[in-house]
PDB file of C-alpha atoms and ligand atoms in Angstrom:
ATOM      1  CA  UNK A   1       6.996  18.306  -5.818  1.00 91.00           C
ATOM      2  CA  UNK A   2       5.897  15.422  -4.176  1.00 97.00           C
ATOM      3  CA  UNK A   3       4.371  12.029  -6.319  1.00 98.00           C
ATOM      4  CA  UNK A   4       1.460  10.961  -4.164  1.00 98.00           C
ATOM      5  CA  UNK A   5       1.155   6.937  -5.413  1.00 98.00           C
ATOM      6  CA  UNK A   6      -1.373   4.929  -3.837  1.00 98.00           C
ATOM      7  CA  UNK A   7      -1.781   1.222  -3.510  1.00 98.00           C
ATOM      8  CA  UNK A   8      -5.541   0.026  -4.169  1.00 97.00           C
ATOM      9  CA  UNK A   9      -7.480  -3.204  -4.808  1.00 96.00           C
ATOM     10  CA  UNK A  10     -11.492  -3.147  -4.618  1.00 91.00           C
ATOM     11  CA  UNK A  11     -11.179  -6.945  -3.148  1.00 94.00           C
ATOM     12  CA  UNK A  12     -10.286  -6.995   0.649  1.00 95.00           C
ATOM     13  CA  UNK A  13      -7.385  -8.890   1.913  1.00 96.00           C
ATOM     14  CA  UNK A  14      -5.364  -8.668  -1.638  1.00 98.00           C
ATOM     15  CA  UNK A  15      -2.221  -7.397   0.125  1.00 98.00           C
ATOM     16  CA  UNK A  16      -2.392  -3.826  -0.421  1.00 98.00           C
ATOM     17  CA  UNK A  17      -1.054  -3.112   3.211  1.00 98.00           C
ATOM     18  CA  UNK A  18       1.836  -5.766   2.402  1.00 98.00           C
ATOM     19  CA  UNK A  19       3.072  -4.150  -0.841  1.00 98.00           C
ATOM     20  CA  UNK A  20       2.603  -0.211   0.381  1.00 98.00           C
ATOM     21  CA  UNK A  21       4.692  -0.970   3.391  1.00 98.00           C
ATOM     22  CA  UNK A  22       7.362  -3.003   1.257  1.00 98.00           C
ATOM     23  CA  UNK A  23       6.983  -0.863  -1.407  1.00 98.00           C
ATOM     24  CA  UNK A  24       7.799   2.312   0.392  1.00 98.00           C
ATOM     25  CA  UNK A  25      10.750   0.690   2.255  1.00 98.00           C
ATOM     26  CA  UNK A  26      12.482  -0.705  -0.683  1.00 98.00           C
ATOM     27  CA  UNK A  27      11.827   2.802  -2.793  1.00 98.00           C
ATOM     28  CA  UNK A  28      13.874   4.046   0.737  1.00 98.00           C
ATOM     29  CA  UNK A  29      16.644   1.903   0.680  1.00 97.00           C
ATOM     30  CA  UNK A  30      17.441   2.672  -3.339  1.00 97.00           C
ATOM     31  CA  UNK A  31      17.660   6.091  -1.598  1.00 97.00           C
ATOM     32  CA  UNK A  32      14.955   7.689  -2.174  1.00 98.00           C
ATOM     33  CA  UNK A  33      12.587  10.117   0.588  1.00 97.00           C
ATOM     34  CA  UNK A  34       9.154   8.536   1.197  1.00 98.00           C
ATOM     35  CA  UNK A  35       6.462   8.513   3.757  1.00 98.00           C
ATOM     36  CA  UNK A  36       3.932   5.812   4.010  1.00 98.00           C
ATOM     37  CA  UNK A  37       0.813   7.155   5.025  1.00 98.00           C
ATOM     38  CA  UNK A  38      -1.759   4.678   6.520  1.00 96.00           C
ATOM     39  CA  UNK A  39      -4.770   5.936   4.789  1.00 95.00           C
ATOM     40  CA  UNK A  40      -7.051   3.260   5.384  1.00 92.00           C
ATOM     41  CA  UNK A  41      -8.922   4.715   8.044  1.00 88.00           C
ATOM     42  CA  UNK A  42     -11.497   2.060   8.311  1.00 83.00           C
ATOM     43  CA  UNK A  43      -9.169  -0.435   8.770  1.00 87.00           C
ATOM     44  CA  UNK A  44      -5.732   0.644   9.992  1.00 91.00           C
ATOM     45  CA  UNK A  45      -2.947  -1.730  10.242  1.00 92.00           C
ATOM     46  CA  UNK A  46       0.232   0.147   9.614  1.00 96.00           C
ATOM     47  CA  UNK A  47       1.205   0.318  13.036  1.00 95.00           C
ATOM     48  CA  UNK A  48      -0.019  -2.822  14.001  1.00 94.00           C
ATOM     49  CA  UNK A  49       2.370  -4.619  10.936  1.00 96.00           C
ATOM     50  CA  UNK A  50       5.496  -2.645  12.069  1.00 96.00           C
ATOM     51  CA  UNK A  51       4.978  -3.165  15.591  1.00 94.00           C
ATOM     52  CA  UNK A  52       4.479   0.292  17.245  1.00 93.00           C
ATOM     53  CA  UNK A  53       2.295   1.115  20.531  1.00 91.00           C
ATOM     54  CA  UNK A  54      -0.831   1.922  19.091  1.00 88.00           C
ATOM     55  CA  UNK A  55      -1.345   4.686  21.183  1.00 90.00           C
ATOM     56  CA  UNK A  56       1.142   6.649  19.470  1.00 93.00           C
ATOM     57  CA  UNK A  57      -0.377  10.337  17.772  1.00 94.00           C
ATOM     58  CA  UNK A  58      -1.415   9.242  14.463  1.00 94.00           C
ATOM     59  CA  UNK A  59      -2.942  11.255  11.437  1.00 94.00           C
ATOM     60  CA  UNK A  60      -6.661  11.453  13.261  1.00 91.00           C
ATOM     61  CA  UNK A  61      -4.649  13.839  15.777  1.00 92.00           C
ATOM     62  CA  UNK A  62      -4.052  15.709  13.034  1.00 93.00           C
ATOM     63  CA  UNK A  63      -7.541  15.483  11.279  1.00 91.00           C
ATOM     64  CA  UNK A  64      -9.064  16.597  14.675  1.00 89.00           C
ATOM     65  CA  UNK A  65      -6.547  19.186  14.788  1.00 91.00           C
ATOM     66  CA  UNK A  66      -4.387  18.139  17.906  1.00 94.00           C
ATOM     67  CA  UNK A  67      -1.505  17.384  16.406  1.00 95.00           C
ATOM     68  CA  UNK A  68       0.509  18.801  13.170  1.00 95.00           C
ATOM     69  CA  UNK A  69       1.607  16.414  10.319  1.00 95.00           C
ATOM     70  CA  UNK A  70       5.514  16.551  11.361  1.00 95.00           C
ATOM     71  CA  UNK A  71       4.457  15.294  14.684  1.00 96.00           C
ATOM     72  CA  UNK A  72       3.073  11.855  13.663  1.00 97.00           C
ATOM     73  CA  UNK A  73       5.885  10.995  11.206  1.00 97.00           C
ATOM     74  CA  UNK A  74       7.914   8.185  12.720  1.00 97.00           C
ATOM     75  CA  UNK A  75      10.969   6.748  12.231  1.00 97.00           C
ATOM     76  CA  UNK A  76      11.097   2.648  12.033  1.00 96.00           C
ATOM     77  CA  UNK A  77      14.306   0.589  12.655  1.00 96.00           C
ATOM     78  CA  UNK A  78      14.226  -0.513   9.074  1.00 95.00           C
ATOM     79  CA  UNK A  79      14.889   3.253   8.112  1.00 95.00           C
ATOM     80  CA  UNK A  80      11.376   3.635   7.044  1.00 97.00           C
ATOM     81  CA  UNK A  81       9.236   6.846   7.794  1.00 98.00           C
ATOM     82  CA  UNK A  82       5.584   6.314   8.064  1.00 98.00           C
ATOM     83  CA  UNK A  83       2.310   7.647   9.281  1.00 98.00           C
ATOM     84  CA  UNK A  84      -0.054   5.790  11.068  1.00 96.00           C
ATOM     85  CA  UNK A  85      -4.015   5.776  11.919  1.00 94.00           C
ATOM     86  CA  UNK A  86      -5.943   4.999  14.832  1.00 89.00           C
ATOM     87  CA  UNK A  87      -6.960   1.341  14.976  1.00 86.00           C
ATOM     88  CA  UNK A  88     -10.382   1.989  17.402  1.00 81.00           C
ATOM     89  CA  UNK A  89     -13.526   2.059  15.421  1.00 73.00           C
ATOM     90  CA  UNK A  90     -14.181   5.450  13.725  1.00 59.00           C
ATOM     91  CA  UNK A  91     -17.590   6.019  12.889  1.00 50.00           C
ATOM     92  CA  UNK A  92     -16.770   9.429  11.167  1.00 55.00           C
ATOM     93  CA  UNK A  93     -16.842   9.722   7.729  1.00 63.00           C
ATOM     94  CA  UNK A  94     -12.817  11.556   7.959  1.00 68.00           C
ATOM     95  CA  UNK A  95     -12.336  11.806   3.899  1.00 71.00           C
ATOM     96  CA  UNK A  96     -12.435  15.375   3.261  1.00 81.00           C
ATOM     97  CA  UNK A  97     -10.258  16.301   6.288  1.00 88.00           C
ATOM     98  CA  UNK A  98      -7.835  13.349   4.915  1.00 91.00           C
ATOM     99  CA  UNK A  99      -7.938  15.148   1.742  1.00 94.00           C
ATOM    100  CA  UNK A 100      -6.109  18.482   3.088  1.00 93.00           C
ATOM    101  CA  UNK A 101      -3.982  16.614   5.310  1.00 93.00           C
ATOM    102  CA  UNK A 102      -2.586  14.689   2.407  1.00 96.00           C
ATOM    103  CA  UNK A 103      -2.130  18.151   0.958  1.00 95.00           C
ATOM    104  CA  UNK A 104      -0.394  19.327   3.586  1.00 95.00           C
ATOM    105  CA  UNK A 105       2.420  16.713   2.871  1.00 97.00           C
ATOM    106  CA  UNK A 106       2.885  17.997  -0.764  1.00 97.00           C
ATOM    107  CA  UNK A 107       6.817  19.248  -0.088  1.00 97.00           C
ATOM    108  CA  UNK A 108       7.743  16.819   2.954  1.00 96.00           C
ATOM    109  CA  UNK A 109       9.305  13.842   0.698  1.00 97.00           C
ATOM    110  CA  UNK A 110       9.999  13.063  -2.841  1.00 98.00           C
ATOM    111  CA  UNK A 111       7.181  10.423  -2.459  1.00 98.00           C
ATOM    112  CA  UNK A 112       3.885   9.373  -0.179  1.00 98.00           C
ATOM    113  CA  UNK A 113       2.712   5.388  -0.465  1.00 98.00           C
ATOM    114  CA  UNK A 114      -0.617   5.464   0.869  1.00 98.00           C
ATOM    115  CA  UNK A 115      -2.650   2.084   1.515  1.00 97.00           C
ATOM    116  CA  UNK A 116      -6.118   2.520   0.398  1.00 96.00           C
ATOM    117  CA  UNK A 117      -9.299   0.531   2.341  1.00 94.00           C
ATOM    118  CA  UNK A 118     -10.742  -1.947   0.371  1.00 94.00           C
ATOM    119  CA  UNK A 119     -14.266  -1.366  -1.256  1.00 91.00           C
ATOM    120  CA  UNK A 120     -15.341   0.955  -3.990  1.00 91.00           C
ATOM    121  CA  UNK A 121     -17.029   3.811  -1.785  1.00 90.00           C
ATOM    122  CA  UNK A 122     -16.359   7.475  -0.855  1.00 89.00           C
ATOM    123  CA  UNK A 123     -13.083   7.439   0.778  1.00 90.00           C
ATOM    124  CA  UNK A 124     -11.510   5.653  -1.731  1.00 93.00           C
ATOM    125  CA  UNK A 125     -12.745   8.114  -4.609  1.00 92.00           C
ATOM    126  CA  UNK A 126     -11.414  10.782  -2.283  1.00 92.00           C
ATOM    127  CA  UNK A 127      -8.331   8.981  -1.908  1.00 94.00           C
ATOM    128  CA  UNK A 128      -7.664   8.527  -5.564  1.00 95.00           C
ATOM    129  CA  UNK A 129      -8.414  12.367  -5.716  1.00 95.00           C
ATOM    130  CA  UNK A 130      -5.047  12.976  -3.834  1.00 96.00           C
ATOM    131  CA  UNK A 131      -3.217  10.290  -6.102  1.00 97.00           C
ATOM    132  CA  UNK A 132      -1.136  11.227  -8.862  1.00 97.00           C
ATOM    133  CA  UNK A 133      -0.296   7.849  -9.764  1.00 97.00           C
ATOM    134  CA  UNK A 134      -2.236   4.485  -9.051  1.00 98.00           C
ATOM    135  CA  UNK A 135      -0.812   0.789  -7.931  1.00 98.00           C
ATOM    136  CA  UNK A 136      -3.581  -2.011  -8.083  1.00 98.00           C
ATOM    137  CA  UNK A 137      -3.138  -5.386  -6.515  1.00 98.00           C
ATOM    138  CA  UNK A 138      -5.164  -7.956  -7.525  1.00 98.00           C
ATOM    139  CA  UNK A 139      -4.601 -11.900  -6.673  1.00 98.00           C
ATOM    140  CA  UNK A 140      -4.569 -14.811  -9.630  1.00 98.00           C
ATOM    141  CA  UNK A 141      -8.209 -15.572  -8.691  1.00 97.00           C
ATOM    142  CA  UNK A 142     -11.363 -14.427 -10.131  1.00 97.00           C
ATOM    143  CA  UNK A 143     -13.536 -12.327  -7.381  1.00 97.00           C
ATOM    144  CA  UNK A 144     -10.104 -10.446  -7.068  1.00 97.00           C
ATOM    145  CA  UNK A 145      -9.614  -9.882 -10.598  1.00 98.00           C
ATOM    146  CA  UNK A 146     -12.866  -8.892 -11.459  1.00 97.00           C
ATOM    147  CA  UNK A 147     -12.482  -5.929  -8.900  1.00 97.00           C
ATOM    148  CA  UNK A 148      -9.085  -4.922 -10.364  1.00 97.00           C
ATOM    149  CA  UNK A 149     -11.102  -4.208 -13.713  1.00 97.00           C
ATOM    150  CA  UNK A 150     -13.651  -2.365 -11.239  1.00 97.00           C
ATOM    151  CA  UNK A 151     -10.685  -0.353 -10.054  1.00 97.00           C
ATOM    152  CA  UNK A 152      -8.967   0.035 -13.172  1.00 97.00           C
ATOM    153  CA  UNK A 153     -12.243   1.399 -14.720  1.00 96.00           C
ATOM    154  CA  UNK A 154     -12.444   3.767 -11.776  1.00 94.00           C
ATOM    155  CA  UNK A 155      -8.898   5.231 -11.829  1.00 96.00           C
ATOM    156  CA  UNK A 156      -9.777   5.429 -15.371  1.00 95.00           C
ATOM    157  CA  UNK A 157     -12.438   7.949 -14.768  1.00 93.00           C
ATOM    158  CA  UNK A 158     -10.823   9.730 -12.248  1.00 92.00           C
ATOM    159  CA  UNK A 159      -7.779  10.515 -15.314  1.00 94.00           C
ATOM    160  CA  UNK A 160      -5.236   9.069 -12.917  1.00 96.00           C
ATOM    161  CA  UNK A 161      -2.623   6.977 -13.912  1.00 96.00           C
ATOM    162  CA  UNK A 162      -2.117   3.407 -13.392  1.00 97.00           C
ATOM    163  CA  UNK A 163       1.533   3.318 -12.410  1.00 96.00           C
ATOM    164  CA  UNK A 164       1.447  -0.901 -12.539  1.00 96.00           C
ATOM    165  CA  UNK A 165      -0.836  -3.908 -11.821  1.00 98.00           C
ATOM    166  CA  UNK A 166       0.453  -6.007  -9.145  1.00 98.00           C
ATOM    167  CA  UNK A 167      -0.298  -9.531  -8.835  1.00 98.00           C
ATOM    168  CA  UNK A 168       0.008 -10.755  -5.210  1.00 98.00           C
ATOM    169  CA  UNK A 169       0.105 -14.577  -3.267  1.00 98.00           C
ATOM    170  CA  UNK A 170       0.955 -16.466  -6.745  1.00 98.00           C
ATOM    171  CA  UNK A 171       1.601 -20.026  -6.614  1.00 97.00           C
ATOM    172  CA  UNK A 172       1.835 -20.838 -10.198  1.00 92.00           C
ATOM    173  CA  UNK A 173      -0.656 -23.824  -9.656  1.00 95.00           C
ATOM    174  CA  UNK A 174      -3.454 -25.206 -11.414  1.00 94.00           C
ATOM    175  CA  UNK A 175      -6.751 -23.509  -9.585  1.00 95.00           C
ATOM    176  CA  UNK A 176      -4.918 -20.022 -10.089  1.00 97.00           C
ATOM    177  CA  UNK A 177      -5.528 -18.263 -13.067  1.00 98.00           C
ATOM    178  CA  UNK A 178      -2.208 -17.745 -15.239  1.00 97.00           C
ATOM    179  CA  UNK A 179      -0.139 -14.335 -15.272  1.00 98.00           C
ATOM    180  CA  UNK A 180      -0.928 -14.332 -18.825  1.00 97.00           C
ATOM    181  CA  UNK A 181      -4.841 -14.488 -18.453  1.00 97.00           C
ATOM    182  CA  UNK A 182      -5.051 -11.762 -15.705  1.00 98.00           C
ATOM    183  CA  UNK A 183      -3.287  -9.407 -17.617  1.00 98.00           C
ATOM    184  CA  UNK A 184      -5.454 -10.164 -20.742  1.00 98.00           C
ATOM    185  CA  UNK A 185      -8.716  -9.977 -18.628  1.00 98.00           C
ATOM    186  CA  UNK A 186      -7.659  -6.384 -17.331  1.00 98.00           C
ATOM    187  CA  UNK A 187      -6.182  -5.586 -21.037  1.00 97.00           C
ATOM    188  CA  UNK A 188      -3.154  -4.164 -19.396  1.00 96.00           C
ATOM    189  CA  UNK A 189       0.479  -5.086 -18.481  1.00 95.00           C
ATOM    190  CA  UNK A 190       1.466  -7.068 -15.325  1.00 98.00           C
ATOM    191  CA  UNK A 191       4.497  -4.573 -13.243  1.00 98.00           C
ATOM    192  CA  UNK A 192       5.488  -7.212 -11.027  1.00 98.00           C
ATOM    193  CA  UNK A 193       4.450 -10.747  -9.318  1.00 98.00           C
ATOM    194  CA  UNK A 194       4.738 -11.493  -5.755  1.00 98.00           C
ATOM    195  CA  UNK A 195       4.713 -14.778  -4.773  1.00 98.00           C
ATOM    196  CA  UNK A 196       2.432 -16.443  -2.037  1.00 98.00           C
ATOM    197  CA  UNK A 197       5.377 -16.878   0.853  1.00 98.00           C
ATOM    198  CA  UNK A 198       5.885 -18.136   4.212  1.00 98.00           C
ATOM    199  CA  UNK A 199       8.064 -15.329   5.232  1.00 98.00           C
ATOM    200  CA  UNK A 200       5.090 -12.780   4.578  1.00 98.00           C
ATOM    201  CA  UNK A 201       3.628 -14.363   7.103  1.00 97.00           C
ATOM    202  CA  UNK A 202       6.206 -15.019   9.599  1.00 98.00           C
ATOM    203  CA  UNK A 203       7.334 -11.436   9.106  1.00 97.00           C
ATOM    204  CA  UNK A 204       3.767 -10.423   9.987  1.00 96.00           C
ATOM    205  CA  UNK A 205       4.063 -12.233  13.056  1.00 96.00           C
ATOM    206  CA  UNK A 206       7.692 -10.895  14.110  1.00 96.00           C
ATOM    207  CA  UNK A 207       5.508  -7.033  13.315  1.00 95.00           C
ATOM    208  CA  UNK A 208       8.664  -6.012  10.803  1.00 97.00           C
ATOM    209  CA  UNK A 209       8.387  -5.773   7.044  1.00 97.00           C
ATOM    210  CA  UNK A 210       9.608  -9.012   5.451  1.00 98.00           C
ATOM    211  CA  UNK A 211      11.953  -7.041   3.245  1.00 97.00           C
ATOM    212  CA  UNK A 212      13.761  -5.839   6.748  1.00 97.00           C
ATOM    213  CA  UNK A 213      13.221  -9.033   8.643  1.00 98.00           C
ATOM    214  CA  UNK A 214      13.878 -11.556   5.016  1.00 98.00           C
ATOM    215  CA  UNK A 215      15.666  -9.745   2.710  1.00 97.00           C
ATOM    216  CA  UNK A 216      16.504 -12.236   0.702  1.00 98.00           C
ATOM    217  CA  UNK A 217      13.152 -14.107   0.909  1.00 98.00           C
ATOM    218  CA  UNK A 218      11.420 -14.495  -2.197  1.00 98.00           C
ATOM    219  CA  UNK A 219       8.952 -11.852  -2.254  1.00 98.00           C
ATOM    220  CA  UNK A 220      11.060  -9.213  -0.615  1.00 98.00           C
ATOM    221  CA  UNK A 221      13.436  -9.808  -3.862  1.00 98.00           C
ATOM    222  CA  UNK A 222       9.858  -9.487  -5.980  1.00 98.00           C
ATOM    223  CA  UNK A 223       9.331  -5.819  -3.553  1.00 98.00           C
ATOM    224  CA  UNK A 224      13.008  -4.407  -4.667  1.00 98.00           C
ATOM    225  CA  UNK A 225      12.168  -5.380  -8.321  1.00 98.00           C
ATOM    226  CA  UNK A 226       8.977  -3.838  -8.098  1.00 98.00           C
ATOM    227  CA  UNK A 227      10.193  -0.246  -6.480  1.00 98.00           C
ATOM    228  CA  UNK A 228      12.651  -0.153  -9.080  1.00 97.00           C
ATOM    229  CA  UNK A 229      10.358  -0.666 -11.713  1.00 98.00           C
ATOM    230  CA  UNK A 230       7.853   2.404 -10.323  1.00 97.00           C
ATOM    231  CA  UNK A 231      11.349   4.496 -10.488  1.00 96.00           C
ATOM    232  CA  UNK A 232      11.147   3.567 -13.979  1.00 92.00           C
ATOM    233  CA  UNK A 233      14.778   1.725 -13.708  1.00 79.00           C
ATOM    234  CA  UNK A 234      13.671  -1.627 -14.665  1.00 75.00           C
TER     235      UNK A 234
HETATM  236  P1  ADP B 301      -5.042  -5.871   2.520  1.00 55.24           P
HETATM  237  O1  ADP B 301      -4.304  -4.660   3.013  1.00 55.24           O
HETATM  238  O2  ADP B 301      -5.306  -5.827   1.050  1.00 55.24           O
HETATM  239  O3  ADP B 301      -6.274  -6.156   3.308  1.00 55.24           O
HETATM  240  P2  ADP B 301      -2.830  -7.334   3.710  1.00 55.24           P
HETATM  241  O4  ADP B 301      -1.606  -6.732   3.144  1.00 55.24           O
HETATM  242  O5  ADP B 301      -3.232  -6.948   5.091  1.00 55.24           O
HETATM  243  O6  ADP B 301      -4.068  -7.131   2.715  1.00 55.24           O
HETATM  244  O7  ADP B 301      -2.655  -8.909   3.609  1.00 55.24           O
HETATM  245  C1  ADP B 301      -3.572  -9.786   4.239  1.00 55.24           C
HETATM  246  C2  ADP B 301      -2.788 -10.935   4.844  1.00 55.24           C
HETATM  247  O8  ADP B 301      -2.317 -11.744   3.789  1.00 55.24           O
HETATM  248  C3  ADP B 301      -1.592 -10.465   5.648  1.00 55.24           C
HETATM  249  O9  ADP B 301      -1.784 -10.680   7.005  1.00 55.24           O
HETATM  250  C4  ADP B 301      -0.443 -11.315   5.158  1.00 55.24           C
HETATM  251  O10 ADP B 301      -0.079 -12.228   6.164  1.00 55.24           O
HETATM  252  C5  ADP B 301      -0.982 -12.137   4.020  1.00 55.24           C
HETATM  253  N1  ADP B 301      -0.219 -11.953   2.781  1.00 55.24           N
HETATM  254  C6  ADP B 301      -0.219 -10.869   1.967  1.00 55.24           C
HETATM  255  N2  ADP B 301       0.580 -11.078   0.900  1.00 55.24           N
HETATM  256  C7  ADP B 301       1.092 -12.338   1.055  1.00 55.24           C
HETATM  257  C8  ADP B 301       2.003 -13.157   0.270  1.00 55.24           C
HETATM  258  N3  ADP B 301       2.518 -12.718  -0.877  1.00 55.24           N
HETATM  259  N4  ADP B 301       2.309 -14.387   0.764  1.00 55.24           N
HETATM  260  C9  ADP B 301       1.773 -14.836   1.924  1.00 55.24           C
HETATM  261  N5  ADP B 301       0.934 -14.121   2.685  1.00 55.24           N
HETATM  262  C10 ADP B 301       0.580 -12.889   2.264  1.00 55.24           C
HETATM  263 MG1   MG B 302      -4.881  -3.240   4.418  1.00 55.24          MG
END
């Protein structure tokens, strides 16, 4: 059976499409079978970060019924197999189709990372539907904390489970609010910090994850620790 785990914020810009990426490609080199599904379908930037043509077939092919799931799973150099969507504006409201095709993966790997769009709106309820466990990422600053308790309320609700907090771009300076605070604001235990880095950025720039292009950088050490830790090995 497959674990669907998706990777969620509320806040924009928090780094969900950072850590499912890295996520899923460390949780593939500890040997494990994942897809990363790019299920942000307002948004899409799978493709675009790993550097693919984006006029590859990508999971609206398969919402519109052109193409069949096993067609738009791709193989990256960094070993990684992913799914992407279509960056051009869509203007339909895809979440119940996305919903089945999700579905259809149930079988295909041991796990699916999906990056969720930011917000708290219909697709992302649907979204967490499909979920059988939850990863938040917040960042050590107030608006983005305040919409990981949003979130954690939500998954809550939805009787998901929270399979860790993540606390993304941390400095460790004095505006940022301390690991200790955030994890008392939300009332729940922090998985694993990523710092704010440089190679993040660079990576982003080269279009490869940083844990392939870096692997020793900082936060690509912080992305092994954490996939270990959702295997429950930490
Ligand atoms: P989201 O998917 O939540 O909108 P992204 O993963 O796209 O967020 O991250 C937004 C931008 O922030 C990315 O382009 C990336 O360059 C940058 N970023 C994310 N995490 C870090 C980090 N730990 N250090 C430095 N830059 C980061
Ligand atoms: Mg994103």
């Amino acid at each position: 059976m497959t674990k669907f785990i998706s990777v969620v914020s509320g806040k924009g810009g928090t780094g969900k499409t950072t850590v499912a990426i890295n996520l899923a490609l460390a949780l593939n080199e500890f040997g494990h079978n994942v897809i990363l599904l790019d299920s942000d379908l307002r948004s899409a930037d799978i493709g675009l970060m790993l550097g693919v043509s984006p006029k590859l077939n990508n999971i609206h092919d398969v919402i519109d019924g052109k193409k069949n799931i096993e067609e738009v799973v791709y193989h990256h150099p960094s070993g990684l197999n992913f799914i992407p969507a279509s960056i051009s504006v869509q203007t339909v409201n895809a979440s119940p189709e996305l919903n089945s095709v999700i579905e259809s993966l149930d079988g295909s790997a041991e796990m699916v990372i999906m990056d969720a769009p930011a917000g708290f709106h219909k697709e992302v309820f649907s979204l967490l539907d499909s979920s059988d466990e939850v990863i938040i990422v917040t960042n050590p600053e107030l608006p983005a904390v305040t919409d990981a308790i949003r979130t954690i309320a939500l998954v809550e609700q939805s009787g998901k489970k929270i399979a860790g907090i993540v606390i993304n771009r941390y400095n460790g300076d004095e505006a940022e609010m301390s690991v200790e605070n955030i994890s008392a604001m939300l009332g729940k235990e922090i998985l694993e910090v990523i710092p704010e880095d440089i190679y993040i950025r660079k990576s982003v720039k080269l279009k490869y994850p940083v844990s392939y292009a870096y692997p020793l950088a900082p936060s690509s050490v912080s992305f092994k620790r954490l996939a270990a830790k959702v295997l429950g090995k930490y």
